[in-house]
Amino acid sequence: IRAVGDPLSRFEEDALRVLRAARFAAPLGFDIEPATRTAMATAAAGLRHVSAERKRDELRKLLLSEKPSIGLFAMADSGIITFTCPDLAARIDADPLPGERGRITWARIDGVAPDFVLRLIALLYDLVPEKADACCAVLKLDSITRKAVVAACSADLVDASAPWTPIDVRRSLSRFGVRPILDKLTTARADSIARIYSVMSSVSATPLSAEETSSGMLIPPGLFILSSQRINPHGKLSRHGHAAGK
């Protein structure tokens, strides 16, 4: 990805182009030309003067691309995230090793289905609910999306690593509903895989294969008893990896 003419001049004309360059890199799988990347870092502060709605729309398009990790890495590398979601930037900067720089986060996002809410949850998964909600507020997301993200980031929702009894399942479904629990478990599974890959790779985020991203959730067989329900092929359970049918 290369800016036309002088990249710094292009970014000063419209600071949103800094974010757009990272967004273009994601669906195309392209690198960003060095001079353009340098200018992105220089001009990133101009995003302070760009409306939250415009930044939100670019982030939405980036998260819905095939491999958002490419664009998100460029955002972190050039400092764009600081002016998009400060709390997330602080979390990424706190990674213990310089080489980490959000590597687990990027792999986790690649590992969930291209649904905006689900990928937003994967992006903010490491934040406490208050900070996740603050990021949503900065981006002026609607209340339904904010509630979904905060619920999935809450430790009260479900401990994805602990065994569940049928009573736990019924209680959680009654309290939170199906969608938040499925979002939490789907993201927890992608997070587990991302952390395993982080150990295996010391250079950059390792993308999850198509087989791994589509093989279902971190739910033991028989955990959900659906004897009285049918899974709608276009419904919530189906899009989280469960086959249509009874």
mmCIF file of C-alpha atoms in Angstrom:
data_model
loop_
_atom_site.group_PDB
_atom_site.id
_atom_site.type_symbol
_atom_site.label_atom_id
_atom_site.label_comp_id
_atom_site.label_asym_id
_atom_site.label_seq_id
_atom_site.Cartn_x
_atom_site.Cartn_y
_atom_site.Cartn_z
ATOM 1 C CA ILE A 1 0.000 0.000 0.000
ATOM 2 C CA ARG A 2 1.536 3.320 -1.068
ATOM 3 C CA ALA A 3 0.219 6.869 -0.797
ATOM 4 C CA VAL A 4 -0.038 8.901 -3.998
ATOM 5 C CA GLY A 5 2.668 11.559 -4.061
ATOM 6 C CA ASP A 6 4.001 12.739 -0.719
ATOM 7 C CA PRO A 7 2.393 10.481 1.929
ATOM 8 C CA LEU A 8 2.587 13.010 4.763
ATOM 9 C CA SER A 9 0.796 15.620 2.635
ATOM 10 C CA ARG A 10 -1.942 13.104 1.797
ATOM 11 C CA PHE A 11 -2.459 12.245 5.467
ATOM 12 C CA GLU A 12 -2.492 15.898 6.501
ATOM 13 C CA GLU A 13 -5.282 16.524 3.972
ATOM 14 C CA ASP A 14 -7.443 13.922 5.721
ATOM 15 C CA ALA A 15 -6.109 12.137 8.803
ATOM 16 C CA LEU A 16 -8.599 9.298 8.335
ATOM 17 C CA ARG A 17 -6.389 8.097 5.467
ATOM 18 C CA VAL A 18 -3.912 6.929 8.112
ATOM 19 C CA LEU A 19 -6.480 4.462 9.419
ATOM 20 C CA ARG A 20 -7.690 3.667 5.928
ATOM 21 C CA ALA A 21 -4.194 2.588 4.857
ATOM 22 C CA ALA A 22 -4.171 -0.024 7.627
ATOM 23 C CA ARG A 23 -7.690 -1.073 6.674
ATOM 24 C CA PHE A 24 -6.754 -1.561 3.010
ATOM 25 C CA ALA A 25 -3.799 -3.741 3.977
ATOM 26 C CA ALA A 26 -6.052 -6.256 5.784
ATOM 27 C CA PRO A 27 -8.334 -7.546 2.981
ATOM 28 C CA LEU A 28 -5.610 -7.318 0.342
ATOM 29 C CA GLY A 29 -2.875 -8.922 2.444
ATOM 30 C CA PHE A 30 -0.477 -6.200 1.287
ATOM 31 C CA ASP A 31 2.484 -4.667 3.082
ATOM 32 C CA ILE A 32 2.567 -0.905 3.575
ATOM 33 C CA GLU A 33 5.368 0.864 1.720
ATOM 34 C CA PRO A 34 8.052 2.057 4.213
ATOM 35 C CA ALA A 35 7.735 5.790 3.487
ATOM 36 C CA THR A 36 3.959 5.549 3.791
ATOM 37 C CA ARG A 37 4.239 3.624 7.079
ATOM 38 C CA THR A 38 6.640 6.244 8.474
ATOM 39 C CA ALA A 39 4.241 9.028 7.485
ATOM 40 C CA MET A 40 1.371 7.134 9.139
ATOM 41 C CA ALA A 41 3.205 7.230 12.479
ATOM 42 C CA THR A 42 3.960 10.935 12.043
ATOM 43 C CA ALA A 43 0.397 11.848 11.122
ATOM 44 C CA ALA A 44 -1.415 9.476 13.521
ATOM 45 C CA ALA A 45 -2.111 12.266 16.050
ATOM 46 C CA GLY A 46 -4.317 13.929 13.439
ATOM 47 C CA LEU A 47 -6.913 11.248 14.182
ATOM 48 C CA ARG A 48 -7.802 13.280 17.290
ATOM 49 C CA HIS A 49 -9.658 15.634 14.957
ATOM 50 C CA VAL A 50 -11.531 12.893 13.067
ATOM 51 C CA SER A 51 -15.059 12.095 14.213
ATOM 52 C CA ALA A 52 -15.603 8.898 16.192
ATOM 53 C CA GLU A 53 -18.189 7.735 13.651
ATOM 54 C CA ARG A 54 -15.697 7.837 10.762
ATOM 55 C CA LYS A 55 -13.074 5.968 12.774
ATOM 56 C CA ARG A 56 -15.677 3.420 13.876
ATOM 57 C CA ASP A 57 -16.740 2.748 10.281
ATOM 58 C CA GLU A 58 -13.150 2.139 9.165
ATOM 59 C CA LEU A 59 -12.534 -0.168 12.134
ATOM 60 C CA ARG A 60 -15.715 -2.087 11.322
ATOM 61 C CA LYS A 61 -14.552 -2.681 7.741
ATOM 62 C CA LEU A 62 -11.127 -3.749 8.986
ATOM 63 C CA LEU A 63 -12.544 -6.225 11.508
ATOM 64 C CA LEU A 64 -14.795 -7.786 8.878
ATOM 65 C CA SER A 65 -11.906 -8.464 6.480
ATOM 66 C CA GLU A 66 -10.514 -11.962 6.015
ATOM 67 C CA LYS A 67 -7.409 -11.367 8.120
ATOM 68 C CA PRO A 68 -7.799 -8.237 10.275
ATOM 69 C CA SER A 69 -4.534 -8.977 12.108
ATOM 70 C CA ILE A 70 -2.592 -7.473 9.182
ATOM 71 C CA GLY A 71 -4.285 -4.096 9.522
ATOM 72 C CA LEU A 72 -4.329 -4.178 13.320
ATOM 73 C CA PHE A 73 -0.598 -4.846 13.463
ATOM 74 C CA ALA A 74 -0.052 -1.808 11.213
ATOM 75 C CA MET A 75 -2.285 0.241 13.527
ATOM 76 C CA ALA A 76 -0.279 -0.776 16.592
ATOM 77 C CA ASP A 77 3.058 -0.340 14.844
ATOM 78 C CA SER A 78 2.250 3.192 13.697
ATOM 79 C CA GLY A 79 0.524 4.288 16.899
ATOM 80 C CA ILE A 80 -2.934 4.606 15.328
ATOM 81 C CA ILE A 81 -4.565 2.517 18.065
ATOM 82 C CA THR A 82 -3.635 5.159 20.649
ATOM 83 C CA PHE A 83 -5.967 7.595 18.887
ATOM 84 C CA THR A 84 -8.683 4.994 18.236
ATOM 85 C CA CYS A 85 -8.929 3.129 21.545
ATOM 86 C CA PRO A 86 -6.461 4.417 24.185
ATOM 87 C CA ASP A 87 -7.231 1.706 26.765
ATOM 88 C CA LEU A 88 -6.535 -1.033 24.224
ATOM 89 C CA ALA A 89 -3.290 0.670 23.207
ATOM 90 C CA ALA A 90 -2.180 0.738 26.853
ATOM 91 C CA ARG A 91 -2.927 -2.982 27.186
ATOM 92 C CA ILE A 92 -0.926 -3.829 24.062
ATOM 93 C CA ASP A 93 1.990 -1.641 25.160
ATOM 94 C CA ALA A 94 2.028 -3.583 28.438
ATOM 95 C CA ASP A 95 2.971 -6.853 26.698
ATOM 96 C CA PRO A 96 6.079 -8.142 28.501
ATOM 97 C CA LEU A 97 8.170 -8.690 25.385
ATOM 98 C CA PRO A 98 8.623 -6.141 22.586
ATOM 99 C CA GLY A 99 7.981 -8.864 20.031
ATOM 100 C CA GLU A 100 4.566 -9.583 21.481
ATOM 101 C CA ARG A 101 2.926 -6.195 20.660
ATOM 102 C CA GLY A 102 -0.560 -7.617 20.558
ATOM 103 C CA ARG A 103 0.382 -10.870 18.816
ATOM 104 C CA ILE A 104 -2.087 -12.936 20.866
ATOM 105 C CA THR A 105 -4.827 -10.365 20.344
ATOM 106 C CA TRP A 106 -4.366 -10.303 16.562
ATOM 107 C CA ALA A 107 -4.349 -14.111 16.288
ATOM 108 C CA ARG A 108 -7.435 -14.321 18.512
ATOM 109 C CA ILE A 109 -9.350 -11.955 16.211
ATOM 110 C CA ASP A 110 -8.364 -13.940 13.116
ATOM 111 C CA GLY A 111 -9.645 -17.027 14.922
ATOM 112 C CA VAL A 112 -13.301 -16.029 15.204
ATOM 113 C CA ALA A 113 -15.928 -15.705 12.488
ATOM 114 C CA PRO A 114 -16.160 -12.393 10.568
ATOM 115 C CA ASP A 115 -18.980 -10.979 12.688
ATOM 116 C CA PHE A 116 -18.448 -7.391 13.867
ATOM 117 C CA VAL A 117 -19.616 -7.904 17.456
ATOM 118 C CA LEU A 118 -17.705 -11.161 17.842
ATOM 119 C CA ARG A 119 -14.479 -9.682 16.492
ATOM 120 C CA LEU A 120 -14.909 -6.565 18.606
ATOM 121 C CA ILE A 121 -15.207 -8.833 21.646
ATOM 122 C CA ALA A 122 -12.036 -10.653 20.551
ATOM 123 C CA LEU A 123 -10.284 -7.283 20.176
ATOM 124 C CA LEU A 124 -11.251 -6.072 23.665
ATOM 125 C CA TYR A 125 -11.217 -9.477 25.380
ATOM 126 C CA ASP A 126 -8.234 -8.700 27.651
ATOM 127 C CA LEU A 127 -9.787 -5.532 29.044
ATOM 128 C CA VAL A 128 -11.879 -5.344 32.190
ATOM 129 C CA PRO A 129 -15.555 -4.566 31.419
ATOM 130 C CA GLU A 130 -15.225 -0.884 32.392
ATOM 131 C CA LYS A 131 -12.353 -0.277 29.983
ATOM 132 C CA ALA A 132 -14.019 -2.309 27.229
ATOM 133 C CA ASP A 133 -17.125 -0.167 27.651
ATOM 134 C CA ALA A 134 -14.961 2.973 27.548
ATOM 135 C CA CYS A 135 -13.538 1.872 24.181
ATOM 136 C CA CYS A 136 -17.061 1.274 22.886
ATOM 137 C CA ALA A 137 -18.087 4.729 24.121
ATOM 138 C CA VAL A 138 -15.117 6.381 22.399
ATOM 139 C CA LEU A 139 -16.187 4.742 19.122
ATOM 140 C CA LYS A 140 -19.837 5.708 19.749
ATOM 141 C CA LEU A 141 -21.127 2.172 19.353
ATOM 142 C CA ASP A 142 -24.810 1.464 19.890
ATOM 143 C CA SER A 143 -26.045 0.306 23.298
ATOM 144 C CA ILE A 144 -26.780 -3.271 22.161
ATOM 145 C CA THR A 145 -23.214 -3.746 20.912
ATOM 146 C CA ARG A 146 -21.786 -2.186 24.077
ATOM 147 C CA LYS A 147 -23.817 -4.519 26.290
ATOM 148 C CA ALA A 148 -22.703 -7.568 24.285
ATOM 149 C CA VAL A 149 -19.030 -6.596 24.540
ATOM 150 C CA VAL A 150 -19.198 -5.783 28.259
ATOM 151 C CA ALA A 151 -21.028 -9.041 29.004
ATOM 152 C CA ALA A 152 -18.436 -11.114 27.131
ATOM 153 C CA CYS A 153 -15.567 -9.362 28.934
ATOM 154 C CA SER A 154 -17.168 -9.921 32.332
ATOM 155 C CA ALA A 155 -15.699 -12.586 34.603
ATOM 156 C CA ASP A 156 -19.205 -13.131 35.999
ATOM 157 C CA LEU A 157 -20.506 -14.495 32.698
ATOM 158 C CA VAL A 158 -18.748 -17.862 32.584
ATOM 159 C CA ASP A 159 -15.387 -19.416 33.326
ATOM 160 C CA ALA A 160 -14.712 -21.047 29.969
ATOM 161 C CA SER A 161 -12.014 -23.304 31.444
ATOM 162 C CA ALA A 162 -14.163 -24.740 34.250
ATOM 163 C CA PRO A 163 -16.477 -27.756 33.905
ATOM 164 C CA TRP A 164 -20.163 -26.977 33.757
ATOM 165 C CA THR A 165 -23.011 -28.931 35.284
ATOM 166 C CA PRO A 166 -26.465 -28.934 33.660
ATOM 167 C CA ILE A 167 -27.606 -26.616 36.466
ATOM 168 C CA ASP A 168 -24.795 -24.148 35.618
ATOM 169 C CA VAL A 169 -25.887 -24.193 31.993
ATOM 170 C CA ARG A 170 -29.542 -23.520 32.773
ATOM 171 C CA ARG A 171 -28.712 -20.797 35.288
ATOM 172 C CA SER A 172 -26.369 -18.984 32.886
ATOM 173 C CA LEU A 173 -28.763 -19.253 29.962
ATOM 174 C CA SER A 174 -31.553 -17.879 32.108
ATOM 175 C CA ARG A 175 -29.458 -14.978 33.398
ATOM 176 C CA PHE A 176 -27.506 -13.946 30.294
ATOM 177 C CA GLY A 177 -29.186 -15.568 27.282
ATOM 178 C CA VAL A 178 -27.613 -17.615 24.504
ATOM 179 C CA ARG A 179 -25.691 -14.983 22.538
ATOM 180 C CA PRO A 180 -23.351 -13.654 25.281
ATOM 181 C CA ILE A 181 -22.399 -17.172 26.410
ATOM 182 C CA LEU A 182 -21.666 -18.361 22.894
ATOM 183 C CA ASP A 183 -19.650 -15.215 22.182
ATOM 184 C CA LYS A 184 -17.638 -15.736 25.375
ATOM 185 C CA LEU A 185 -16.897 -19.406 24.692
ATOM 186 C CA THR A 186 -16.104 -18.818 21.022
ATOM 187 C CA THR A 187 -13.641 -16.072 21.936
ATOM 188 C CA ALA A 188 -12.158 -18.162 24.757
ATOM 189 C CA ARG A 189 -11.448 -20.967 22.315
ATOM 190 C CA ALA A 190 -9.745 -18.614 19.844
ATOM 191 C CA ASP A 191 -7.757 -17.124 22.719
ATOM 192 C CA SER A 192 -6.538 -20.561 23.826
ATOM 193 C CA ILE A 193 -5.372 -21.390 20.306
ATOM 194 C CA ALA A 194 -3.716 -17.978 19.938
ATOM 195 C CA ARG A 195 -1.754 -18.497 23.162
ATOM 196 C CA ILE A 196 -0.577 -21.912 22.035
ATOM 197 C CA TYR A 197 0.590 -20.404 18.744
ATOM 198 C CA SER A 198 2.281 -17.592 20.649
ATOM 199 C CA VAL A 199 4.461 -20.141 22.397
ATOM 200 C CA MET A 200 5.223 -21.852 19.068
ATOM 201 C CA SER A 201 6.068 -18.647 17.224
ATOM 202 C CA SER A 202 8.480 -15.970 18.444
ATOM 203 C CA VAL A 203 8.234 -13.592 15.495
ATOM 204 C CA SER A 204 4.655 -12.607 14.637
ATOM 205 C CA ALA A 205 1.038 -13.652 14.913
ATOM 206 C CA THR A 206 0.408 -17.017 13.292
ATOM 207 C CA PRO A 207 -2.916 -17.033 11.447
ATOM 208 C CA LEU A 208 -5.366 -19.772 12.336
ATOM 209 C CA SER A 209 -6.145 -22.229 9.554
ATOM 210 C CA ALA A 210 -9.587 -22.430 7.996
ATOM 211 C CA GLU A 211 -10.086 -25.808 9.631
ATOM 212 C CA GLU A 212 -9.324 -24.421 13.081
ATOM 213 C CA THR A 213 -11.513 -21.360 12.746
ATOM 214 C CA SER A 214 -14.501 -23.367 11.550
ATOM 215 C CA SER A 215 -14.203 -26.455 13.747
ATOM 216 C CA GLY A 216 -16.577 -25.176 16.414
ATOM 217 C CA MET A 217 -16.421 -23.866 19.939
ATOM 218 C CA LEU A 218 -14.683 -24.856 23.124
ATOM 219 C CA ILE A 219 -17.750 -26.729 24.343
ATOM 220 C CA PRO A 220 -17.678 -30.383 25.401
ATOM 221 C CA PRO A 221 -20.084 -32.641 23.447
ATOM 222 C CA GLY A 222 -23.495 -32.736 25.047
ATOM 223 C CA LEU A 223 -22.997 -29.622 27.149
ATOM 224 C CA PHE A 224 -26.031 -27.963 25.630
ATOM 225 C CA ILE A 225 -29.125 -30.169 25.663
ATOM 226 C CA LEU A 226 -31.214 -29.099 22.702
ATOM 227 C CA SER A 227 -33.649 -31.998 22.547
ATOM 228 C CA SER A 228 -36.614 -29.661 22.423
ATOM 229 C CA GLN A 229 -35.061 -27.183 19.981
ATOM 230 C CA ARG A 230 -34.006 -27.129 16.387
ATOM 231 C CA ILE A 231 -31.000 -25.131 15.239
ATOM 232 C CA ASN A 232 -32.019 -22.594 12.653
ATOM 233 C CA PRO A 233 -29.408 -22.588 9.819
ATOM 234 C CA HIS A 234 -29.435 -18.788 10.009
ATOM 235 C CA GLY A 235 -29.702 -18.527 13.796
ATOM 236 C CA LYS A 236 -27.317 -17.817 16.668
ATOM 237 C CA LEU A 237 -26.198 -21.387 17.355
ATOM 238 C CA SER A 238 -25.629 -22.161 13.686
ATOM 239 C CA ARG A 239 -23.381 -19.172 13.059
ATOM 240 C CA HIS A 240 -21.230 -20.143 16.074
ATOM 241 C CA GLY A 241 -20.335 -23.470 14.491
ATOM 242 C CA HIS A 242 -23.247 -25.792 15.274
ATOM 243 C CA ALA A 243 -24.784 -27.691 12.382
ATOM 244 C CA ALA A 244 -28.409 -27.014 11.494
ATOM 245 C CA GLY A 245 -30.883 -29.602 12.728
ATOM 246 C CA LYS A 246 -32.003 -30.971 16.066
#
